[in-house]
Amino acid sequence: MAVCEGEGVLRLKRETMAIPMLRAAMISHSQSQPLIHSISAIYETAKRRKRVVFSSSSSELNPVIRSEVSFCVGTCLIPHPKKVNTGGEDAFFVSNYNGGVIAVADGVSGWAEEDVDPSLFPRELLANASNFVGDEEVNYDPQILIRKAHAATFSTGSATVIVAMLEKNGTLKIANVGDCGLRLIRNGHVVFSTSPQEHYFDCPFQLSSERVGQTYLDAAVCNVELIQGDTIVMGSDGLFDNVFDHEIVPTIVRYKDVAEAAKALANLASSHAMDSNFDSPYSLEARSRGFEPPLWKKILGMKLTGGKLDDITVIVGQIVSS
């Protein structure tokens, strides 16, 4: 895998285009405790409910009326077909602290060329983030959470990362470094999406163990106001490189259970990733950047197509009335 810059420090994180390959069997379970996912299973799901409070406008004559809602989160991870035995290189965690915290980190696979396990850095990064969620200095700020988690991570490697922290008043605070992503779905439409950060195609922004790399200061930061009925989809690039936004909505609306919705999205991404004829978001972007198909395909008049084989992590969260 090629080095994109910085004497081998910043690295390409993409995998190859799709080739026919057998799928692994699915293993799933649910958890009710705060989750730090170390990616040891083939597929994992988790469903949890968190108390969130929305308040109406207040005055001295009219006391505040608070409406309690629950934030339901379902998760699923499918490792790269060649990395099933090691669990892949994605990591995620879900916490019920305050209104709830969700995060995904994607290890940069190029480190394997240096005999470094690419999964160690993202796992330690998010383990640290989980430990700092309630830290006074963090003050429920995802950008500061990334700073403290990164500073406490000593594994060699690098990773992209996205963190979203839900306030009890419905404000979702988001900080993102790289090409993990988040979509907000409201009334059957994607009304908000994060944008990937990259140096150039296939070389995303990334937190690193080395000096050359991004820091919390490079994170894209934003706040989004959530309302009852909203659905959040967070994932690694293995999801968004293989599934279009217009496919996400009809997929998740078929399921009342968010864990089942997360599995369905992950399965769709996996199916597209292994389809060499699917015109994926990844292949469309590659063609727009001037990449061409192999010579034999060009001779036959074929264009560059196919999904992208990668680890796939999906978190689906829904705001529902309790």
PDB file of C-alpha atoms in Angstrom:
ATOM      1  CA  MET A   1       0.000   0.000   0.000  1.00  0.00           C
ATOM      2  CA  ALA A   2       1.452   3.316  -1.053  1.00  0.00           C
ATOM      3  CA  VAL A   3       2.589   6.056   1.276  1.00  0.00           C
ATOM      4  CA  CYS A   4       0.839   9.330   0.670  1.00  0.00           C
ATOM      5  CA  GLU A   5       3.231  11.683   2.421  1.00  0.00           C
ATOM      6  CA  GLY A   6       5.432  12.307   5.443  1.00  0.00           C
ATOM      7  CA  GLU A   7       8.118   9.621   5.231  1.00  0.00           C
ATOM      8  CA  GLY A   8       5.677   6.802   5.696  1.00  0.00           C
ATOM      9  CA  VAL A   9       3.650   8.466   8.421  1.00  0.00           C
ATOM     10  CA  LEU A  10       0.459   9.383   6.585  1.00  0.00           C
ATOM     11  CA  ARG A  11      -0.794   6.407   4.658  1.00  0.00           C
ATOM     12  CA  LEU A  12      -3.428   5.290   2.237  1.00  0.00           C
ATOM     13  CA  LYS A  13      -6.193   3.519   4.081  1.00  0.00           C
ATOM     14  CA  ARG A  14      -8.250   2.111   1.237  1.00  0.00           C
ATOM     15  CA  GLU A  15      -8.518  -1.501   0.264  1.00  0.00           C
ATOM     16  CA  THR A  16      -8.829  -3.011  -3.209  1.00  0.00           C
ATOM     17  CA  MET A  17     -11.863  -2.848  -5.448  1.00  0.00           C
ATOM     18  CA  ALA A  18     -14.335  -5.684  -5.099  1.00  0.00           C
ATOM     19  CA  ILE A  19     -13.687  -9.243  -6.250  1.00  0.00           C
ATOM     20  CA  PRO A  20     -16.035 -12.230  -5.804  1.00  0.00           C
ATOM     21  CA  MET A  21     -15.630 -13.659  -2.302  1.00  0.00           C
ATOM     22  CA  LEU A  22     -17.630 -15.748   0.163  1.00  0.00           C
ATOM     23  CA  ARG A  23     -19.216 -14.010   3.132  1.00  0.00           C
ATOM     24  CA  ALA A  24     -18.609 -15.017   6.707  1.00  0.00           C
ATOM     25  CA  ALA A  25     -21.410 -16.227   8.927  1.00  0.00           C
ATOM     26  CA  MET A  26     -23.118 -13.709  11.185  1.00  0.00           C
ATOM     27  CA  ILE A  27     -22.817 -13.629  14.948  1.00  0.00           C
ATOM     28  CA  SER A  28     -24.861 -11.051  16.855  1.00  0.00           C
ATOM     29  CA  HIS A  29     -25.693 -10.129  20.403  1.00  0.00           C
ATOM     30  CA  SER A  30     -27.129  -7.244  22.378  1.00  0.00           C
ATOM     31  CA  GLN A  31     -25.591  -5.397  25.295  1.00  0.00           C
ATOM     32  CA  SER A  32     -27.094  -3.135  27.939  1.00  0.00           C
ATOM     33  CA  GLN A  33     -23.860  -1.811  29.456  1.00  0.00           C
ATOM     34  CA  PRO A  34     -21.581   0.928  28.077  1.00  0.00           C
ATOM     35  CA  LEU A  35     -19.762  -0.588  25.136  1.00  0.00           C
ATOM     36  CA  ILE A  36     -16.184  -0.315  23.975  1.00  0.00           C
ATOM     37  CA  HIS A  37     -15.879  -2.456  20.880  1.00  0.00           C
ATOM     38  CA  SER A  38     -12.543  -4.156  20.316  1.00  0.00           C
ATOM     39  CA  ILE A  39     -13.773  -5.894  17.177  1.00  0.00           C
ATOM     40  CA  SER A  40     -13.163  -9.481  18.189  1.00  0.00           C
ATOM     41  CA  ALA A  41     -16.322 -10.893  16.576  1.00  0.00           C
ATOM     42  CA  ILE A  42     -17.397 -11.137  12.961  1.00  0.00           C
ATOM     43  CA  TYR A  43     -20.590  -9.162  13.392  1.00  0.00           C
ATOM     44  CA  GLU A  44     -21.627  -7.357  16.571  1.00  0.00           C
ATOM     45  CA  THR A  45     -24.844  -5.564  17.431  1.00  0.00           C
ATOM     46  CA  ALA A  46     -25.747  -3.581  20.474  1.00  0.00           C
ATOM     47  CA  LYS A  47     -28.983  -1.906  21.442  1.00  0.00           C
ATOM     48  CA  ARG A  48     -29.379   0.529  24.287  1.00  0.00           C
ATOM     49  CA  ARG A  49     -31.741   3.219  25.491  1.00  0.00           C
ATOM     50  CA  LYS A  50     -30.600   6.487  26.989  1.00  0.00           C
ATOM     51  CA  ARG A  51     -32.565   9.160  28.784  1.00  0.00           C
ATOM     52  CA  VAL A  52     -32.631  12.471  26.953  1.00  0.00           C
ATOM     53  CA  VAL A  53     -34.550  15.564  28.045  1.00  0.00           C
ATOM     54  CA  PHE A  54     -36.039  18.238  25.795  1.00  0.00           C
ATOM     55  CA  SER A  55     -37.449  21.388  27.413  1.00  0.00           C
ATOM     56  CA  SER A  56     -40.002  23.929  26.271  1.00  0.00           C
ATOM     57  CA  SER A  57     -39.514  27.667  26.581  1.00  0.00           C
ATOM     58  CA  SER A  58     -39.753  28.785  30.205  1.00  0.00           C
ATOM     59  CA  SER A  59     -40.990  31.779  32.144  1.00  0.00           C
ATOM     60  CA  GLU A  60     -41.565  32.665  35.771  1.00  0.00           C
ATOM     61  CA  LEU A  61     -45.315  32.125  35.385  1.00  0.00           C
ATOM     62  CA  ASN A  62     -45.025  28.888  33.430  1.00  0.00           C
ATOM     63  CA  PRO A  63     -42.635  26.268  34.818  1.00  0.00           C
ATOM     64  CA  VAL A  64     -40.459  24.323  32.396  1.00  0.00           C
ATOM     65  CA  ILE A  65     -42.229  21.306  30.922  1.00  0.00           C
ATOM     66  CA  ARG A  66     -39.776  18.566  30.085  1.00  0.00           C
ATOM     67  CA  SER A  67     -40.533  15.727  27.728  1.00  0.00           C
ATOM     68  CA  GLU A  68     -38.453  12.627  28.228  1.00  0.00           C
ATOM     69  CA  VAL A  69     -37.287  10.642  25.224  1.00  0.00           C
ATOM     70  CA  SER A  70     -35.002   7.669  24.698  1.00  0.00           C
ATOM     71  CA  PHE A  71     -31.994   7.519  22.388  1.00  0.00           C
ATOM     72  CA  CYS A  72     -31.912   3.972  20.972  1.00  0.00           C
ATOM     73  CA  VAL A  73     -28.620   2.825  19.398  1.00  0.00           C
ATOM     74  CA  GLY A  74     -27.953  -0.297  17.361  1.00  0.00           C
ATOM     75  CA  THR A  75     -24.510  -1.274  16.064  1.00  0.00           C
ATOM     76  CA  CYS A  76     -23.021  -3.737  13.613  1.00  0.00           C
ATOM     77  CA  LEU A  77     -19.494  -4.437  12.369  1.00  0.00           C
ATOM     78  CA  ILE A  78     -18.385  -6.616   9.462  1.00  0.00           C
ATOM     79  CA  PRO A  79     -14.609  -7.038   9.054  1.00  0.00           C
ATOM     80  CA  HIS A  80     -12.861  -7.048   5.704  1.00  0.00           C
ATOM     81  CA  PRO A  81     -13.255 -10.579   4.250  1.00  0.00           C
ATOM     82  CA  LYS A  82      -9.505 -11.166   4.602  1.00  0.00           C
ATOM     83  CA  LYS A  83      -9.450  -9.921   8.199  1.00  0.00           C
ATOM     84  CA  VAL A  84     -12.276 -11.916   9.734  1.00  0.00           C
ATOM     85  CA  ASN A  85      -9.918 -13.956  11.922  1.00  0.00           C
ATOM     86  CA  THR A  86      -8.342 -10.832  13.432  1.00  0.00           C
ATOM     87  CA  GLY A  87     -11.577  -8.863  13.688  1.00  0.00           C
ATOM     88  CA  GLY A  88     -10.614  -6.080  11.304  1.00  0.00           C
ATOM     89  CA  GLU A  89      -9.219  -2.644  12.062  1.00  0.00           C
ATOM     90  CA  ASP A  90     -12.323  -0.591  12.928  1.00  0.00           C
ATOM     91  CA  ALA A  91     -13.298   0.245  16.495  1.00  0.00           C
ATOM     92  CA  PHE A  92     -16.313   1.938  18.061  1.00  0.00           C
ATOM     93  CA  PHE A  93     -17.849   2.696  21.411  1.00  0.00           C
ATOM     94  CA  VAL A  94     -21.260   3.640  22.761  1.00  0.00           C
ATOM     95  CA  SER A  95     -21.764   5.325  26.142  1.00  0.00           C
ATOM     96  CA  ASN A  96     -24.918   6.384  27.967  1.00  0.00           C
ATOM     97  CA  TYR A  97     -23.145   9.270  29.694  1.00  0.00           C
ATOM     98  CA  ASN A  98     -25.295  12.420  29.693  1.00  0.00           C
ATOM     99  CA  GLY A  99     -27.461  12.169  26.565  1.00  0.00           C
ATOM    100  CA  GLY A 100     -25.208   9.553  24.982  1.00  0.00           C
ATOM    101  CA  VAL A 101     -21.885   9.326  23.162  1.00  0.00           C
ATOM    102  CA  ILE A 102     -21.051   7.363  20.004  1.00  0.00           C
ATOM    103  CA  ALA A 103     -17.740   7.119  18.174  1.00  0.00           C
ATOM    104  CA  VAL A 104     -16.084   5.224  15.325  1.00  0.00           C
ATOM    105  CA  ALA A 105     -12.370   4.961  14.511  1.00  0.00           C
ATOM    106  CA  ASP A 106     -10.888   3.333  11.417  1.00  0.00           C
ATOM    107  CA  GLY A 107      -7.313   2.067  11.593  1.00  0.00           C
ATOM    108  CA  VAL A 108      -5.074   2.887   8.625  1.00  0.00           C
ATOM    109  CA  SER A 109      -4.192  -0.447   7.053  1.00  0.00           C
ATOM    110  CA  GLY A 110      -0.953   0.796   5.445  1.00  0.00           C
ATOM    111  CA  TRP A 111       0.837   0.276   8.764  1.00  0.00           C
ATOM    112  CA  ALA A 112       0.745  -3.475   8.153  1.00  0.00           C
ATOM    113  CA  GLU A 113       3.583  -2.962   5.661  1.00  0.00           C
ATOM    114  CA  GLU A 114       5.729  -1.895   8.613  1.00  0.00           C
ATOM    115  CA  ASP A 115       4.740  -5.012  10.589  1.00  0.00           C
ATOM    116  CA  VAL A 116       2.463  -2.894  12.772  1.00  0.00           C
ATOM    117  CA  ASP A 117      -1.026  -4.137  13.699  1.00  0.00           C
ATOM    118  CA  PRO A 118      -3.286  -1.351  12.356  1.00  0.00           C
ATOM    119  CA  SER A 119      -6.074  -2.245  14.789  1.00  0.00           C
ATOM    120  CA  LEU A 120      -4.132  -1.358  17.949  1.00  0.00           C
ATOM    121  CA  PHE A 121      -4.134   2.418  17.512  1.00  0.00           C
ATOM    122  CA  PRO A 122      -7.912   2.871  16.947  1.00  0.00           C
ATOM    123  CA  ARG A 123      -8.777   0.462  19.738  1.00  0.00           C
ATOM    124  CA  GLU A 124      -6.589   2.247  22.262  1.00  0.00           C
ATOM    125  CA  LEU A 125      -7.749   5.646  21.007  1.00  0.00           C
ATOM    126  CA  LEU A 126     -11.410   4.854  21.640  1.00  0.00           C
ATOM    127  CA  ALA A 127     -10.708   3.066  24.915  1.00  0.00           C
ATOM    128  CA  ASN A 128      -9.102   6.303  26.070  1.00  0.00           C
ATOM    129  CA  ALA A 129     -11.984   8.353  24.707  1.00  0.00           C
ATOM    130  CA  SER A 130     -14.424   6.217  26.671  1.00  0.00           C
ATOM    131  CA  ASN A 131     -12.428   6.821  29.845  1.00  0.00           C
ATOM    132  CA  PHE A 132     -12.409  10.597  29.321  1.00  0.00           C
ATOM    133  CA  VAL A 133     -16.096  11.035  28.446  1.00  0.00           C
ATOM    134  CA  GLY A 134     -16.961  12.416  31.879  1.00  0.00           C
ATOM    135  CA  ASP A 135     -13.685  14.282  32.365  1.00  0.00           C
ATOM    136  CA  GLU A 136     -14.085  17.816  33.729  1.00  0.00           C
ATOM    137  CA  GLU A 137     -11.562  19.263  31.278  1.00  0.00           C
ATOM    138  CA  VAL A 138     -13.356  17.650  28.341  1.00  0.00           C
ATOM    139  CA  ASN A 139     -16.554  19.435  29.439  1.00  0.00           C
ATOM    140  CA  TYR A 140     -18.600  17.308  27.039  1.00  0.00           C
ATOM    141  CA  ASP A 141     -16.782  18.681  23.997  1.00  0.00           C
ATOM    142  CA  PRO A 142     -15.982  16.033  21.350  1.00  0.00           C
ATOM    143  CA  GLN A 143     -13.005  17.976  19.993  1.00  0.00           C
ATOM    144  CA  ILE A 144     -11.388  18.123  23.433  1.00  0.00           C
ATOM    145  CA  LEU A 145     -12.261  14.468  23.965  1.00  0.00           C
ATOM    146  CA  ILE A 146     -10.305  13.646  20.797  1.00  0.00           C
ATOM    147  CA  ARG A 147      -7.372  15.721  22.043  1.00  0.00           C
ATOM    148  CA  LYS A 148      -7.160  13.944  25.385  1.00  0.00           C
ATOM    149  CA  ALA A 149      -7.717  10.477  23.916  1.00  0.00           C
ATOM    150  CA  HIS A 150      -5.044  11.054  21.257  1.00  0.00           C
ATOM    151  CA  ALA A 151      -2.527  12.347  23.799  1.00  0.00           C
ATOM    152  CA  ALA A 152      -3.045   9.233  25.929  1.00  0.00           C
ATOM    153  CA  THR A 153      -2.631   6.786  23.017  1.00  0.00           C
ATOM    154  CA  PHE A 154       0.809   5.194  22.758  1.00  0.00           C
ATOM    155  CA  SER A 155       0.238   2.447  20.179  1.00  0.00           C
ATOM    156  CA  THR A 156       2.003   2.913  16.850  1.00  0.00           C
ATOM    157  CA  GLY A 157      -0.339   3.598  13.979  1.00  0.00           C
ATOM    158  CA  SER A 158      -2.983   6.045  12.839  1.00  0.00           C
ATOM    159  CA  ALA A 159      -6.738   6.247  12.409  1.00  0.00           C
ATOM    160  CA  THR A 160      -9.601   8.354  11.223  1.00  0.00           C
ATOM    161  CA  VAL A 161     -12.186   9.103  13.916  1.00  0.00           C
ATOM    162  CA  ILE A 162     -15.607  10.630  14.460  1.00  0.00           C
ATOM    163  CA  VAL A 163     -17.199  11.395  17.839  1.00  0.00           C
ATOM    164  CA  ALA A 164     -20.759  12.584  18.516  1.00  0.00           C
ATOM    165  CA  MET A 165     -21.947  13.648  21.983  1.00  0.00           C
ATOM    166  CA  LEU A 166     -25.631  14.202  22.676  1.00  0.00           C
ATOM    167  CA  GLU A 167     -26.713  16.852  25.148  1.00  0.00           C
ATOM    168  CA  LYS A 168     -29.902  16.240  27.097  1.00  0.00           C
ATOM    169  CA  ASN A 169     -31.449  19.281  25.403  1.00  0.00           C
ATOM    170  CA  GLY A 170     -31.169  17.574  22.022  1.00  0.00           C
ATOM    171  CA  THR A 171     -27.960  19.183  20.755  1.00  0.00           C
ATOM    172  CA  LEU A 172     -25.634  16.711  19.050  1.00  0.00           C
ATOM    173  CA  LYS A 173     -21.990  17.843  19.106  1.00  0.00           C
ATOM    174  CA  ILE A 174     -19.823  16.300  16.381  1.00  0.00           C
ATOM    175  CA  ALA A 175     -16.063  16.274  15.787  1.00  0.00           C
ATOM    176  CA  ASN A 176     -14.597  14.417  12.817  1.00  0.00           C
ATOM    177  CA  VAL A 177     -11.051  13.784  11.576  1.00  0.00           C
ATOM    178  CA  GLY A 178     -10.885  11.969   8.241  1.00  0.00           C
ATOM    179  CA  ASP A 179     -13.512  10.037   6.339  1.00  0.00           C
ATOM    180  CA  CYS A 180     -15.707   8.335   8.889  1.00  0.00           C
ATOM    181  CA  GLY A 181     -19.125   9.921   8.577  1.00  0.00           C
ATOM    182  CA  LEU A 182     -22.540  10.734   9.984  1.00  0.00           C
ATOM    183  CA  ARG A 183     -25.952  11.259   8.410  1.00  0.00           C
ATOM    184  CA  LEU A 184     -29.051  12.774  10.013  1.00  0.00           C
ATOM    185  CA  ILE A 185     -32.337  11.482   8.613  1.00  0.00           C
ATOM    186  CA  ARG A 186     -35.545  13.411   9.263  1.00  0.00           C
ATOM    187  CA  ASN A 187     -38.955  12.696   7.741  1.00  0.00           C
ATOM    188  CA  GLY A 188     -37.457  10.260   5.248  1.00  0.00           C
ATOM    189  CA  HIS A 189     -34.715  12.568   3.984  1.00  0.00           C
ATOM    190  CA  VAL A 190     -31.015  13.020   4.700  1.00  0.00           C
ATOM    191  CA  VAL A 191     -30.983  16.584   6.050  1.00  0.00           C
ATOM    192  CA  PHE A 192     -27.389  16.715   7.294  1.00  0.00           C
ATOM    193  CA  SER A 193     -24.158  14.915   6.492  1.00  0.00           C
ATOM    194  CA  THR A 194     -20.539  15.331   7.475  1.00  0.00           C
ATOM    195  CA  SER A 195     -17.938  15.811   4.751  1.00  0.00           C
ATOM    196  CA  PRO A 196     -14.786  13.673   4.464  1.00  0.00           C
ATOM    197  CA  GLN A 197     -11.421  15.331   5.009  1.00  0.00           C
ATOM    198  CA  GLU A 198      -8.544  14.182   2.829  1.00  0.00           C
ATOM    199  CA  HIS A 199      -5.128  15.171   1.561  1.00  0.00           C
ATOM    200  CA  TYR A 200      -6.118  13.660  -1.757  1.00  0.00           C
ATOM    201  CA  PHE A 201      -8.044  10.622  -2.994  1.00  0.00           C
ATOM    202  CA  ASP A 202      -7.456   7.598  -0.750  1.00  0.00           C
ATOM    203  CA  CYS A 203      -5.408   9.570   1.762  1.00  0.00           C
ATOM    204  CA  PRO A 204      -7.703  10.925   4.491  1.00  0.00           C
ATOM    205  CA  PHE A 205      -6.870  13.144   7.420  1.00  0.00           C
ATOM    206  CA  GLN A 206      -5.769  10.910  10.305  1.00  0.00           C
ATOM    207  CA  LEU A 207      -4.630  11.037  13.883  1.00  0.00           C
ATOM    208  CA  SER A 208      -1.218   9.391  14.143  1.00  0.00           C
ATOM    209  CA  SER A 209       1.378   8.191  16.606  1.00  0.00           C
ATOM    210  CA  GLU A 210       3.933  10.176  14.591  1.00  0.00           C
ATOM    211  CA  ARG A 211       4.520  13.922  14.485  1.00  0.00           C
ATOM    212  CA  VAL A 212       3.384  14.253  10.887  1.00  0.00           C
ATOM    213  CA  GLY A 213      -0.371  13.932  11.006  1.00  0.00           C
ATOM    214  CA  GLN A 214      -3.499  15.703  12.081  1.00  0.00           C
ATOM    215  CA  THR A 215      -4.545  16.746  15.569  1.00  0.00           C
ATOM    216  CA  TYR A 216      -7.805  17.659  17.272  1.00  0.00           C
ATOM    217  CA  LEU A 217      -7.346  21.166  15.856  1.00  0.00           C
ATOM    218  CA  ASP A 218      -7.919  19.759  12.357  1.00  0.00           C
ATOM    219  CA  ALA A 219     -11.263  18.216  13.292  1.00  0.00           C
ATOM    220  CA  ALA A 220     -14.380  19.405  11.510  1.00  0.00           C
ATOM    221  CA  VAL A 221     -16.706  20.483  14.326  1.00  0.00           C
ATOM    222  CA  CYS A 222     -20.434  21.180  14.210  1.00  0.00           C
ATOM    223  CA  ASN A 223     -23.605  21.090  16.315  1.00  0.00           C
ATOM    224  CA  VAL A 224     -26.928  19.665  15.126  1.00  0.00           C
ATOM    225  CA  GLU A 225     -30.286  20.047  16.862  1.00  0.00           C
ATOM    226  CA  LEU A 226     -32.185  16.748  17.069  1.00  0.00           C
ATOM    227  CA  ILE A 227     -35.935  16.279  17.399  1.00  0.00           C
ATOM    228  CA  GLN A 228     -38.103  13.291  18.210  1.00  0.00           C
ATOM    229  CA  GLY A 229     -38.192  10.851  15.308  1.00  0.00           C
ATOM    230  CA  ASP A 230     -34.750  11.734  13.950  1.00  0.00           C
ATOM    231  CA  THR A 231     -32.409   8.913  12.993  1.00  0.00           C
ATOM    232  CA  ILE A 232     -28.625   9.122  13.023  1.00  0.00           C
ATOM    233  CA  VAL A 233     -26.402   6.868  10.937  1.00  0.00           C
ATOM    234  CA  MET A 234     -22.691   6.894  11.817  1.00  0.00           C
ATOM    235  CA  GLY A 235     -20.120   4.688  10.166  1.00  0.00           C
ATOM    236  CA  SER A 236     -16.637   4.078   8.895  1.00  0.00           C
ATOM    237  CA  ASP A 237     -15.856   4.735   5.246  1.00  0.00           C
ATOM    238  CA  GLY A 238     -16.580   1.076   4.588  1.00  0.00           C
ATOM    239  CA  LEU A 239     -20.257   2.045   4.834  1.00  0.00           C
ATOM    240  CA  PHE A 240     -20.307   5.321   2.929  1.00  0.00           C
ATOM    241  CA  ASP A 241     -17.930   4.173   0.155  1.00  0.00           C
ATOM    242  CA  ASN A 242     -20.351   1.370  -0.673  1.00  0.00           C
ATOM    243  CA  VAL A 243     -23.821   2.714   0.098  1.00  0.00           C
ATOM    244  CA  PHE A 244     -25.395   5.839  -1.380  1.00  0.00           C
ATOM    245  CA  ASP A 245     -27.403   8.186   0.816  1.00  0.00           C
ATOM    246  CA  HIS A 246     -30.525   7.421  -1.217  1.00  0.00           C
ATOM    247  CA  GLU A 247     -30.120   3.745  -0.266  1.00  0.00           C
ATOM    248  CA  ILE A 248     -29.761   4.433   3.447  1.00  0.00           C
ATOM    249  CA  VAL A 249     -33.257   5.810   4.060  1.00  0.00           C
ATOM    250  CA  PRO A 250     -35.331   2.988   2.508  1.00  0.00           C
ATOM    251  CA  THR A 251     -33.091   0.437   4.199  1.00  0.00           C
ATOM    252  CA  ILE A 252     -33.515   1.670   7.758  1.00  0.00           C
ATOM    253  CA  VAL A 253     -37.223   2.529   7.523  1.00  0.00           C
ATOM    254  CA  ARG A 254     -37.985  -1.157   7.039  1.00  0.00           C
ATOM    255  CA  TYR A 255     -36.928  -1.891  10.611  1.00  0.00           C
ATOM    256  CA  LYS A 256     -38.377  -0.731  13.924  1.00  0.00           C
ATOM    257  CA  ASP A 257     -35.397  -2.224  15.772  1.00  0.00           C
ATOM    258  CA  VAL A 258     -32.290  -0.046  15.372  1.00  0.00           C
ATOM    259  CA  ALA A 259     -29.989  -3.036  15.820  1.00  0.00           C
ATOM    260  CA  GLU A 260     -31.686  -4.753  12.885  1.00  0.00           C
ATOM    261  CA  ALA A 261     -31.439  -1.538  10.874  1.00  0.00           C
ATOM    262  CA  ALA A 262     -27.702  -1.350  11.572  1.00  0.00           C
ATOM    263  CA  LYS A 263     -27.249  -4.963  10.468  1.00  0.00           C
ATOM    264  CA  ALA A 264     -29.239  -4.358   7.303  1.00  0.00           C
ATOM    265  CA  LEU A 265     -27.095  -1.370   6.358  1.00  0.00           C
ATOM    266  CA  ALA A 266     -23.886  -3.268   7.094  1.00  0.00           C
ATOM    267  CA  ASN A 267     -25.094  -6.224   5.026  1.00  0.00           C
ATOM    268  CA  LEU A 268     -25.985  -3.920   2.139  1.00  0.00           C
ATOM    269  CA  ALA A 269     -22.539  -2.316   2.282  1.00  0.00           C
ATOM    270  CA  SER A 270     -20.901  -5.757   2.384  1.00  0.00           C
ATOM    271  CA  SER A 271     -22.912  -6.940  -0.607  1.00  0.00           C
ATOM    272  CA  HIS A 272     -21.998  -3.860  -2.642  1.00  0.00           C
ATOM    273  CA  ALA A 273     -18.351  -4.109  -1.570  1.00  0.00           C
ATOM    274  CA  MET A 274     -18.049  -7.592  -3.068  1.00  0.00           C
ATOM    275  CA  ASP A 275     -19.868  -6.722  -6.289  1.00  0.00           C
ATOM    276  CA  SER A 276     -17.312  -5.929  -8.993  1.00  0.00           C
ATOM    277  CA  ASN A 277     -20.078  -4.584 -11.269  1.00  0.00           C
ATOM    278  CA  PHE A 278     -21.727  -2.257  -8.752  1.00  0.00           C
ATOM    279  CA  ASP A 279     -21.191   1.404  -9.546  1.00  0.00           C
ATOM    280  CA  SER A 280     -20.420   2.422  -5.973  1.00  0.00           C
ATOM    281  CA  PRO A 281     -19.800   5.844  -4.424  1.00  0.00           C
ATOM    282  CA  TYR A 282     -16.146   4.796  -4.285  1.00  0.00           C
ATOM    283  CA  SER A 283     -15.899   3.938  -7.986  1.00  0.00           C
ATOM    284  CA  LEU A 284     -17.765   7.097  -8.977  1.00  0.00           C
ATOM    285  CA  GLU A 285     -15.332   9.188  -6.948  1.00  0.00           C
ATOM    286  CA  ALA A 286     -12.354   7.324  -8.402  1.00  0.00           C
ATOM    287  CA  ARG A 287     -13.503   8.028 -11.961  1.00  0.00           C
ATOM    288  CA  SER A 288     -14.111  11.685 -11.122  1.00  0.00           C
ATOM    289  CA  ARG A 289     -10.482  11.884  -9.943  1.00  0.00           C
ATOM    290  CA  GLY A 290      -9.205  10.481 -13.240  1.00  0.00           C
ATOM    291  CA  PHE A 291      -8.627   6.845 -12.267  1.00  0.00           C
ATOM    292  CA  GLU A 292      -9.094   4.352 -15.091  1.00  0.00           C
ATOM    293  CA  PRO A 293      -9.978   0.630 -15.266  1.00  0.00           C
ATOM    294  CA  PRO A 294      -7.402  -2.063 -16.103  1.00  0.00           C
ATOM    295  CA  LEU A 295      -6.302  -2.144 -19.741  1.00  0.00           C
ATOM    296  CA  TRP A 296      -8.353  -5.237 -20.582  1.00  0.00           C
ATOM    297  CA  LYS A 297     -11.503  -3.488 -19.388  1.00  0.00           C
ATOM    298  CA  LYS A 298     -10.658  -0.404 -21.432  1.00  0.00           C
ATOM    299  CA  ILE A 299     -10.198  -2.539 -24.531  1.00  0.00           C
ATOM    300  CA  LEU A 300     -13.674  -3.985 -23.976  1.00  0.00           C
ATOM    301  CA  GLY A 301     -15.084  -0.505 -23.452  1.00  0.00           C
ATOM    302  CA  MET A 302     -15.781  -1.111 -19.773  1.00  0.00           C
ATOM    303  CA  LYS A 303     -15.589   1.571 -17.091  1.00  0.00           C
ATOM    304  CA  LEU A 304     -14.120   1.434 -13.605  1.00  0.00           C
ATOM    305  CA  THR A 305     -16.747  -0.086 -11.312  1.00  0.00           C
ATOM    306  CA  GLY A 306     -16.970  -2.074  -8.112  1.00  0.00           C
ATOM    307  CA  GLY A 307     -17.419  -1.645  -4.404  1.00  0.00           C
ATOM    308  CA  LYS A 308     -14.535  -1.245  -1.965  1.00  0.00           C
ATOM    309  CA  LEU A 309     -13.582  -4.163   0.261  1.00  0.00           C
ATOM    310  CA  ASP A 310     -13.059  -2.814   3.753  1.00  0.00           C
ATOM    311  CA  ASP A 311     -14.106  -3.121   7.376  1.00  0.00           C
ATOM    312  CA  ILE A 312     -17.688  -1.884   7.733  1.00  0.00           C
ATOM    313  CA  THR A 313     -18.937  -0.307  10.958  1.00  0.00           C
ATOM    314  CA  VAL A 314     -22.495   1.009  11.318  1.00  0.00           C
ATOM    315  CA  ILE A 315     -24.171   2.763  14.249  1.00  0.00           C
ATOM    316  CA  VAL A 316     -27.868   3.637  13.953  1.00  0.00           C
ATOM    317  CA  GLY A 317     -29.448   5.857  16.602  1.00  0.00           C
ATOM    318  CA  GLN A 318     -33.045   6.977  16.835  1.00  0.00           C
ATOM    319  CA  ILE A 319     -34.732   9.576  19.027  1.00  0.00           C
ATOM    320  CA  VAL A 320     -38.057   8.124  20.172  1.00  0.00           C
ATOM    321  CA  SER A 321     -40.621   9.066  22.765  1.00  0.00           C
ATOM    322  CA  SER A 322     -40.544   7.077  25.963  1.00  0.00           C
TER     323      SER A 322
END
